[in-house]
PDB file of C-alpha atoms in Angstrom:
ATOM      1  CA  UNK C 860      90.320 166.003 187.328  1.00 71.00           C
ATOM      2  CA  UNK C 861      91.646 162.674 189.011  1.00 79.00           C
ATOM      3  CA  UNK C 862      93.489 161.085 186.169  1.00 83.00           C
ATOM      4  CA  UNK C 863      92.923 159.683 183.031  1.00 85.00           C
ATOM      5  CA  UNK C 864      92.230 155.975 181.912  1.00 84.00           C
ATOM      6  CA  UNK C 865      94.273 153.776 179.964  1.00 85.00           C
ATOM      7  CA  UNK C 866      93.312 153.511 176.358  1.00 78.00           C
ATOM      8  CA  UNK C 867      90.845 150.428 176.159  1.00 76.00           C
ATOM      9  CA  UNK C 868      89.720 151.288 172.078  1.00 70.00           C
ATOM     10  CA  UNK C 869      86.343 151.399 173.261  1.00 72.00           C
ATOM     11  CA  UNK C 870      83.848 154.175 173.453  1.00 74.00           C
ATOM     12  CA  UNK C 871      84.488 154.722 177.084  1.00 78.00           C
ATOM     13  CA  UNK C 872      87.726 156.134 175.852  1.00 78.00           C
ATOM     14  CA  UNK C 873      85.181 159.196 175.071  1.00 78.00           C
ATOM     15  CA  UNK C 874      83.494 159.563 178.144  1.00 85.00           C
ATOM     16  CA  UNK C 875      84.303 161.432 181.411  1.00 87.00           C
ATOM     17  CA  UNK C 876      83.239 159.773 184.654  1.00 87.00           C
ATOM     18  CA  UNK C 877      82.113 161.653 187.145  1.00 86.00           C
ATOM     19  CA  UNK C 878      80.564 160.869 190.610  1.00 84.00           C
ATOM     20  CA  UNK C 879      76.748 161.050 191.427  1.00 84.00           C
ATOM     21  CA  UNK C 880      77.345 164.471 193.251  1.00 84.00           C
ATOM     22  CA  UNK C 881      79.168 165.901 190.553  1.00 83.00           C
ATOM     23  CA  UNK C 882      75.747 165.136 188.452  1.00 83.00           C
ATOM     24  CA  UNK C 883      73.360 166.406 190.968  1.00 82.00           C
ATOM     25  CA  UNK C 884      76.091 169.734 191.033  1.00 83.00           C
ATOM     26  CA  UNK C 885      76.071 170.196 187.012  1.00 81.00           C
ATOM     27  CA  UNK C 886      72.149 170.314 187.473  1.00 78.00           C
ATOM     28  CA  UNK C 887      71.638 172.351 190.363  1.00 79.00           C
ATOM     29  CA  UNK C 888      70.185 175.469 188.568  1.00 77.00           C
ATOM     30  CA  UNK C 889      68.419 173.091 186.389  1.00 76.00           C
ATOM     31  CA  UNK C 890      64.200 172.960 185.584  1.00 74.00           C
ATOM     32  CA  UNK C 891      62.775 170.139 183.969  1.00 70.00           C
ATOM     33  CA  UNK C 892      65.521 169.314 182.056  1.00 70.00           C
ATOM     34  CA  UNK C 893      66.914 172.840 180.690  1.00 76.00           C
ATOM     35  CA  UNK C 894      68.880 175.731 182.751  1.00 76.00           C
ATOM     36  CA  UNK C 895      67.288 178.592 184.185  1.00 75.00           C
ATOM     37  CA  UNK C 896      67.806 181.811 182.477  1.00 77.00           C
ATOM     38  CA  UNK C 897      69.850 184.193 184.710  1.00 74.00           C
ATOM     39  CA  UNK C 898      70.417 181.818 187.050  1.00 76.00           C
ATOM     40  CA  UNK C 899      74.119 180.341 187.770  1.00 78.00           C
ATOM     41  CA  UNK C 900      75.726 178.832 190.711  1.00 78.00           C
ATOM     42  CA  UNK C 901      79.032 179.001 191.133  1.00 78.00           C
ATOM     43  CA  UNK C 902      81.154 175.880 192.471  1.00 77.00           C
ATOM     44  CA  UNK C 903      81.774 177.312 195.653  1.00 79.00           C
ATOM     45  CA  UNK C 904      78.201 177.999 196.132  1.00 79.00           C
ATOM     46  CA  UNK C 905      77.201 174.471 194.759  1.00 78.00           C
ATOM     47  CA  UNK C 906      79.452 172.507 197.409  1.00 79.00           C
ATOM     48  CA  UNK C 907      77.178 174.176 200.231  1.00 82.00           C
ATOM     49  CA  UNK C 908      74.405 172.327 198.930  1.00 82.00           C
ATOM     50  CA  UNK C 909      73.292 169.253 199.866  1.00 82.00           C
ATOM     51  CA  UNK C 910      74.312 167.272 196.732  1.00 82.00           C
ATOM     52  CA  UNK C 911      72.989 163.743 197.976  1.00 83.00           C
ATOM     53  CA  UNK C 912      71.207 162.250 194.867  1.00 82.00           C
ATOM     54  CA  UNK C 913      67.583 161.776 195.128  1.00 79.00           C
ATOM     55  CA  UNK C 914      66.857 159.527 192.247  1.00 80.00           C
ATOM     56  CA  UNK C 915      69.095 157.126 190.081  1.00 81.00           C
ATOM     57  CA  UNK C 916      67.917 156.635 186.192  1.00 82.00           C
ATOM     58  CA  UNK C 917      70.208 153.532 185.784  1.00 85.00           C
ATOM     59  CA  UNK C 918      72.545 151.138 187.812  1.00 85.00           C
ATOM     60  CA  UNK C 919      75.149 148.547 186.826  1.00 85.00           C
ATOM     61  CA  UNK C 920      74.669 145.446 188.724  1.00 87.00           C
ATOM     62  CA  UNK C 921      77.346 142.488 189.479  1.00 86.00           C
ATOM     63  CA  UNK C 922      76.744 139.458 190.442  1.00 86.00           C
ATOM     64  CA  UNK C 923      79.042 136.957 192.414  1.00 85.00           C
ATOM     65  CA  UNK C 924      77.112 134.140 190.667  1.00 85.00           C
ATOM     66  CA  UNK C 925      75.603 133.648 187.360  1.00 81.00           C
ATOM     67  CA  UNK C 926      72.954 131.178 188.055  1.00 84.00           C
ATOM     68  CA  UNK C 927      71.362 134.164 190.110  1.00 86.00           C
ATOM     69  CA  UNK C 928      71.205 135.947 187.192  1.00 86.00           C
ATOM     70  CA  UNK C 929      67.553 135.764 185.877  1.00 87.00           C
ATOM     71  CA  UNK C 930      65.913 135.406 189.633  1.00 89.00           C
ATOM     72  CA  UNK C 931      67.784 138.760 189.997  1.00 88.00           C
ATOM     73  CA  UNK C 932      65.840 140.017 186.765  1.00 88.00           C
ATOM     74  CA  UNK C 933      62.779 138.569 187.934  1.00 90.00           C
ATOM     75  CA  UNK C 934      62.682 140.231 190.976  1.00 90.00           C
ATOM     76  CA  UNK C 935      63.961 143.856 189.579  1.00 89.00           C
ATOM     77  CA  UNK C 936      60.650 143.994 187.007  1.00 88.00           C
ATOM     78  CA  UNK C 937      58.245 142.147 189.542  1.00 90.00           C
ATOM     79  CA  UNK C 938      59.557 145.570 192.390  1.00 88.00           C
ATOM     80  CA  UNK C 939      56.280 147.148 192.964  1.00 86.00           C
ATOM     81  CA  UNK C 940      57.688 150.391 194.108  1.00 84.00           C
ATOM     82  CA  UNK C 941      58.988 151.222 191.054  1.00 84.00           C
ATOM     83  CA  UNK C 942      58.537 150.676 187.115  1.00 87.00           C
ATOM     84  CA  UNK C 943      62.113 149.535 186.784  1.00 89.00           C
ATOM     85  CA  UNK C 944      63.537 147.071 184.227  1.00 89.00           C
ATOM     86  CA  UNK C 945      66.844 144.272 184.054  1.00 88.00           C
ATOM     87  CA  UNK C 946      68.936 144.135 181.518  1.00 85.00           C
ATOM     88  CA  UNK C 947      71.217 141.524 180.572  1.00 84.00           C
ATOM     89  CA  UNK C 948      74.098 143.311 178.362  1.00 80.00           C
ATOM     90  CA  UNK C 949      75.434 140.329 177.229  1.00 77.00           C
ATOM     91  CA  UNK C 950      71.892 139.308 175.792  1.00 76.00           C
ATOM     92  CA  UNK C 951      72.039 143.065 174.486  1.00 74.00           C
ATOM     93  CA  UNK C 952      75.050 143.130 172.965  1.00 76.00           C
ATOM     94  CA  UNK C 953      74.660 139.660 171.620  1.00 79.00           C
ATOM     95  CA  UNK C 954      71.912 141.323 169.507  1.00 78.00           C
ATOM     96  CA  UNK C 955      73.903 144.287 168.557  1.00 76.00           C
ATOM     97  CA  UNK C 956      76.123 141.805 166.534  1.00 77.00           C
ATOM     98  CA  UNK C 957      73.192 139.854 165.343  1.00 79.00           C
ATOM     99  CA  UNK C 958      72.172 143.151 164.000  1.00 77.00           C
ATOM    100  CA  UNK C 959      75.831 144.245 162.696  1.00 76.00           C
ATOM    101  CA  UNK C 960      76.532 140.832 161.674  1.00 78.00           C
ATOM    102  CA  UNK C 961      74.430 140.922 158.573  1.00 80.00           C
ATOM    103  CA  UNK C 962      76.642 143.861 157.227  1.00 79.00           C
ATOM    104  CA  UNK C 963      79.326 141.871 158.036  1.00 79.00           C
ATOM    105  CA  UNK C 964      78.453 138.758 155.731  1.00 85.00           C
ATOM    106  CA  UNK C 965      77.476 141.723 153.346  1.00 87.00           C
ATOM    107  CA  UNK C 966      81.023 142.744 153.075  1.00 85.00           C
ATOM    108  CA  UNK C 967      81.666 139.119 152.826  1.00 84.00           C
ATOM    109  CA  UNK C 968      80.084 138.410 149.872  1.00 88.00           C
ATOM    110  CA  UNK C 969      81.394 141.476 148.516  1.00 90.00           C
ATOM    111  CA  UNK C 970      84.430 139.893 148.787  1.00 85.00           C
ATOM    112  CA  UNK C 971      83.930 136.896 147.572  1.00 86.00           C
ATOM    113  CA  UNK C 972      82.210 138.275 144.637  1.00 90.00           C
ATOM    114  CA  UNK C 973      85.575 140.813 144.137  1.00 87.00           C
ATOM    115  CA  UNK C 974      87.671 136.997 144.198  1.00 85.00           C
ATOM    116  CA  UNK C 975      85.670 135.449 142.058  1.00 88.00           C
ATOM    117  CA  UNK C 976      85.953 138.617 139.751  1.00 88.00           C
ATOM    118  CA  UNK C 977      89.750 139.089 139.963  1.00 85.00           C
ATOM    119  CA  UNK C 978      90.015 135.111 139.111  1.00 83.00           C
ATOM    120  CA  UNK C 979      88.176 135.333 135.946  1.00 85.00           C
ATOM    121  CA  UNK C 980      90.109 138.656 134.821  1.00 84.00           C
ATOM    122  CA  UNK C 981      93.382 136.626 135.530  1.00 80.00           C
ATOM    123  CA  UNK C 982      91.863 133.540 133.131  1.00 81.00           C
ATOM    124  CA  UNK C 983      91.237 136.345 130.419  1.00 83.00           C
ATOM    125  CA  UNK C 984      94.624 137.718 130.950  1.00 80.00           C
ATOM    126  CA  UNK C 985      96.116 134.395 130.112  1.00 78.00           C
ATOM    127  CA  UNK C 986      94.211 132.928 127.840  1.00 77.00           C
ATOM    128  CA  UNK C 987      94.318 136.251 125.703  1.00 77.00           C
ATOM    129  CA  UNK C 988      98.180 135.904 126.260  1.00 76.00           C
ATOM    130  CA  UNK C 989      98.215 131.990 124.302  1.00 74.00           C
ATOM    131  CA  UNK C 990      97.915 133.151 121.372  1.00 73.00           C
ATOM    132  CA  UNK C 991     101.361 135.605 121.565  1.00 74.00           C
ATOM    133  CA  UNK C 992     102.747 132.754 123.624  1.00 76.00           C
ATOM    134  CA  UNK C 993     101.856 130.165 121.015  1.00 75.00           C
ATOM    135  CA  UNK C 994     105.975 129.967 119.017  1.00 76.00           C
ATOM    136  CA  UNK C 995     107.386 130.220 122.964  1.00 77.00           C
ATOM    137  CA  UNK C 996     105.182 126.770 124.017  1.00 76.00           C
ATOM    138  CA  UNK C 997     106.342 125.483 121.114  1.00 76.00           C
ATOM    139  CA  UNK C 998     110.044 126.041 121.679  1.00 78.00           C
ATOM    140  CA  UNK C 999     109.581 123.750 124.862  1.00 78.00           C
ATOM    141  CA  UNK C1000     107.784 121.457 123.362  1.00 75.00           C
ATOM    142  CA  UNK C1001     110.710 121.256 120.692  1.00 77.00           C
ATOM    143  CA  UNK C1002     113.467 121.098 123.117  1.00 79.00           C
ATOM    144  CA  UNK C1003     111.635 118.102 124.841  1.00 78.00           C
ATOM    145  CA  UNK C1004     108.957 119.353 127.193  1.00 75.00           C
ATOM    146  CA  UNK C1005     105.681 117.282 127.584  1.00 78.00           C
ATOM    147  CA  UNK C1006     102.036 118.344 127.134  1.00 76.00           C
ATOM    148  CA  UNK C1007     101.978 117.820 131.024  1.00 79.00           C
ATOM    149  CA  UNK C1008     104.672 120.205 131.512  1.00 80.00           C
ATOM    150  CA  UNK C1009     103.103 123.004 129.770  1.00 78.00           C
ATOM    151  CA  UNK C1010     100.008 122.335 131.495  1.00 80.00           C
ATOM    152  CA  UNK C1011     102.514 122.344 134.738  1.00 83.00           C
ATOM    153  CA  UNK C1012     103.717 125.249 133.521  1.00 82.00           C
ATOM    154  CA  UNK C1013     100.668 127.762 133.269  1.00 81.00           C
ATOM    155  CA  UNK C1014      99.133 126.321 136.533  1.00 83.00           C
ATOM    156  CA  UNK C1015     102.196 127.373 138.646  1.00 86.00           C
ATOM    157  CA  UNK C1016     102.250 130.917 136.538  1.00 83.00           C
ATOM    158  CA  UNK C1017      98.709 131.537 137.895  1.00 82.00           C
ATOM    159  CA  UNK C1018      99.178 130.201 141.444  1.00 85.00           C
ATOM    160  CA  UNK C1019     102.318 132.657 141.484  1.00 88.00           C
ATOM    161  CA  UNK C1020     100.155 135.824 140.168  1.00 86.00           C
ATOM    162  CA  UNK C1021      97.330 134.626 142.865  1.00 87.00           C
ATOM    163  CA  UNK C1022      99.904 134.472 145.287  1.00 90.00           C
ATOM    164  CA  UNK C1023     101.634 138.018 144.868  1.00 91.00           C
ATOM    165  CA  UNK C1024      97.836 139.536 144.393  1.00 88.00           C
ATOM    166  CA  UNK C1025      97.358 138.100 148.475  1.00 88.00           C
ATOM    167  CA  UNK C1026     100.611 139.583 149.350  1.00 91.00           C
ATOM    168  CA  UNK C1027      99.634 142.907 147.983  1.00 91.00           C
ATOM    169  CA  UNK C1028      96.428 142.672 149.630  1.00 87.00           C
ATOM    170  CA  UNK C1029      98.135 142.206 152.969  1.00 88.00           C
ATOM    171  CA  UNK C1030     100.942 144.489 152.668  1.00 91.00           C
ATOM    172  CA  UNK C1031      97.957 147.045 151.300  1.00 90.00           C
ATOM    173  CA  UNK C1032      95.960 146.401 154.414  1.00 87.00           C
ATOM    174  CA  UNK C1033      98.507 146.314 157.140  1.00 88.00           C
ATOM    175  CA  UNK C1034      99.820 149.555 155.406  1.00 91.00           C
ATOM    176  CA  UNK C1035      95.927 151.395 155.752  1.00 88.00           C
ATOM    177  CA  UNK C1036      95.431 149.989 159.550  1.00 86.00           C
ATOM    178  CA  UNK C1037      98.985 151.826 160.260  1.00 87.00           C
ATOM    179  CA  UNK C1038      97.579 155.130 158.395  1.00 88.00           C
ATOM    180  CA  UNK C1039      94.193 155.330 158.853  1.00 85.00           C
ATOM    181  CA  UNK C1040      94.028 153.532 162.811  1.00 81.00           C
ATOM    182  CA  UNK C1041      94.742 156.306 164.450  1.00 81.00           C
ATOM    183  CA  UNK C1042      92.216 158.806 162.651  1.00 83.00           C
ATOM    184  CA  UNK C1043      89.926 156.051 163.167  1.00 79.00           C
ATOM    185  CA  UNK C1044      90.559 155.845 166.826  1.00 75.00           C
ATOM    186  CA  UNK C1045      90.339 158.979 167.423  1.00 75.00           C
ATOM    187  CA  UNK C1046      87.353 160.400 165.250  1.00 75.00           C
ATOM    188  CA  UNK C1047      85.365 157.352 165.871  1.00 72.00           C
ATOM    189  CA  UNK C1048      86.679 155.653 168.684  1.00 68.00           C
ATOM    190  CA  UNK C1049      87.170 152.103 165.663  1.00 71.00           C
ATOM    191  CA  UNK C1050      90.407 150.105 166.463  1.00 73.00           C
ATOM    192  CA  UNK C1051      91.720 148.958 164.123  1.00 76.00           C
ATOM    193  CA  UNK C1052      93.705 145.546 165.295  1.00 74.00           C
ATOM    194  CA  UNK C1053      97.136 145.586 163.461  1.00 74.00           C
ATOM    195  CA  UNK C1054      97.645 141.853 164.796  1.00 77.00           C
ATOM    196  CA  UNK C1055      98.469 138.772 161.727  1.00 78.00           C
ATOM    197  CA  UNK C1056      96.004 137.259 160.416  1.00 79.00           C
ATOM    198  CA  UNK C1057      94.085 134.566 162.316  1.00 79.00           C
ATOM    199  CA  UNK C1058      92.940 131.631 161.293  1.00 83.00           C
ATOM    200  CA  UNK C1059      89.557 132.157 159.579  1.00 82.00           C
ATOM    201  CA  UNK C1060      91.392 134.601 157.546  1.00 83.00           C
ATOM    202  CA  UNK C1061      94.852 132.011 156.808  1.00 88.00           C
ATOM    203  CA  UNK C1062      91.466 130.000 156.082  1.00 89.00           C
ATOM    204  CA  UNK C1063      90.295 132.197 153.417  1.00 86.00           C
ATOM    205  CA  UNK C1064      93.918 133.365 152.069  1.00 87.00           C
ATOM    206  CA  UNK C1065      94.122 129.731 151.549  1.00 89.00           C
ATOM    207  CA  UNK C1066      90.885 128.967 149.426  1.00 88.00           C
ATOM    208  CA  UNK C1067      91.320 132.080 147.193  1.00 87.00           C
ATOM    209  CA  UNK C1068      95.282 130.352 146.125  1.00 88.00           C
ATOM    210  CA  UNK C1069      93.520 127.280 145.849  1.00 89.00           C
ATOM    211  CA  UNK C1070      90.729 128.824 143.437  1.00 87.00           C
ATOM    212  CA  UNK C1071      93.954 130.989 141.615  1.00 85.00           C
ATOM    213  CA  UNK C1072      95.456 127.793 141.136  1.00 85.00           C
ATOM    214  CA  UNK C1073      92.241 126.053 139.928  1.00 85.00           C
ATOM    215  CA  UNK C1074      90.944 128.688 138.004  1.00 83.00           C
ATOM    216  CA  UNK C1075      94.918 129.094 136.066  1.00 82.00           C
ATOM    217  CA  UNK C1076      94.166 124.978 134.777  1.00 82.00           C
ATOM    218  CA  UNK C1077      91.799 126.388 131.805  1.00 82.00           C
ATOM    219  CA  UNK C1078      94.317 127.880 130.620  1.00 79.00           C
ATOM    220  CA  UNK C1079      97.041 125.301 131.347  1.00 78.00           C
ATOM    221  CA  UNK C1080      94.265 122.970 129.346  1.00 79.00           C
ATOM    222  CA  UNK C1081      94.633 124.880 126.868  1.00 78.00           C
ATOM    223  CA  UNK C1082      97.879 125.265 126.247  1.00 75.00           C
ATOM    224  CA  UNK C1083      97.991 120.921 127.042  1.00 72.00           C
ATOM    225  CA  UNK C1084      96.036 120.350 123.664  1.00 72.00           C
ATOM    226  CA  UNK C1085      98.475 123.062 121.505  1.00 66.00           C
ATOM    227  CA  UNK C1086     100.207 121.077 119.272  1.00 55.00           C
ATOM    228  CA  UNK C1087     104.052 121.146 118.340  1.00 52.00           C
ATOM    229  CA  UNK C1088     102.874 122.207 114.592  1.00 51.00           C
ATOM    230  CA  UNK C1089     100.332 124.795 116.072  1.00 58.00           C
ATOM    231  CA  UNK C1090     103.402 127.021 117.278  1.00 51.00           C
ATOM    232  CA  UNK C1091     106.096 126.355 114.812  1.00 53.00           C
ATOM    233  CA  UNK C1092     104.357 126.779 111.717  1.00 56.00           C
ATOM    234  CA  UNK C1093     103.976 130.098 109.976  1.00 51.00           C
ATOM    235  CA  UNK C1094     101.132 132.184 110.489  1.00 51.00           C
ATOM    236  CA  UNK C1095      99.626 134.043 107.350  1.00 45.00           C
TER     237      UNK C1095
END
């Protein structure tokens, strides 16, 4: 063993690189693709051997310049000695998360739909709520409080419940990327980034307040049309 690699969270943090000679030496007492029975060589025995490789499935290629890219390509599959095939990773990999993109916007909308969800359990929550809350809306509209105000009133108590539902959410998160990131890592070789939240996320922390704060104005309308007699007069 030479050493070992930084971390990079990638899956070459699960591979061991060897050298072409250490290949053709792992294989030396192999037949079309298996081991022969009864038959071992030793590692002093294998570095007597000529251990020169004879054939090369794959290659990684640089290139100083990128516009010689695809004549590069062009001339690997038109090579006559050989069946061989170019391939571009980026174009590769830039269908990998074509492909892993869709379960991506999956998750997405699985969000959105849990949002959307959540927002309509906190309008039920409120609105349920009114009617208890009926003698107290009253008070304040005794003591002097507009229509406006109440209406001010329950659209600030909704934004505030949105708001400590995100905060959750976040400290919930950050607190499962610290606990689960390394078993991740480790099993899987998935990291888990533990940096804030960028700004496609700030983006949609800020449309699901925004839709809290909308979605708390039923509610609020509610509670706008509630007359002062409504509360302060007895019930049977």
């Amino acid at each position: 063993m030479v050493g070992i690699l930084a971390r990079t969270g990638t899956p070459v943090d699960r591979t061991v690189h060897i050298g072409m000679e250490g290949m053709e030496a792992i294989h030396v007492d192999w037949v079309a693709g298996t081991p022969l029975p009864g038959m071992r060589v030793t590692a002093d025995e294998a570095r007597k051997l000529d251990l020169t490789p004879k054939l090369a499935t794959a290659a990684l290629v640089g290139l100083k310049s990128r516009s010689a890219v695809f004549g590069v390509q062009r001339a690997v599959a038109d090579y006559e000695g050989e069946p061989l095939m170019a391939v571009l990773p980026g174009v590769a990999l830039d269908e990998l998360w074509d492909v892993i993109g869709a379960g991506e916007r999956a998750m997405l909308g699985m969000s959105v739909i849990v949002a959307i969800v959540s927002l309509a359990g906190l309008v039920s929550v409120v609105l349920a709520g009114l009617n208890e809350r009926r003698r107290e809306l009253a008070v304040l509209r005794a003591v002097g409080a507009a229509p406006r105000h109440m209406l001010f009133l329950l659209a600030i108590e909704g934004a505030l419940v949105t708001a400590a539902g995100v905060c959750a959410g976040i400290v919930a998160t950050a607190i499962a990327v610290l606990l689960a990131g390394p078993w991740l890592q480790q099993q899987f070789g998935i990291t888990l980034s533990r940096s804030a939240p960028g700004s496609s996320q700030w983006l949609l922390i800020g449309g699901v307040l925004a839709a809290g704060w909308l979605a708390s104005l039923m509610p609020g309308w509610r509670a706008y049309r509630l007359s002062l007699a409504d509360g302060l007069s007895p019930r049977a």
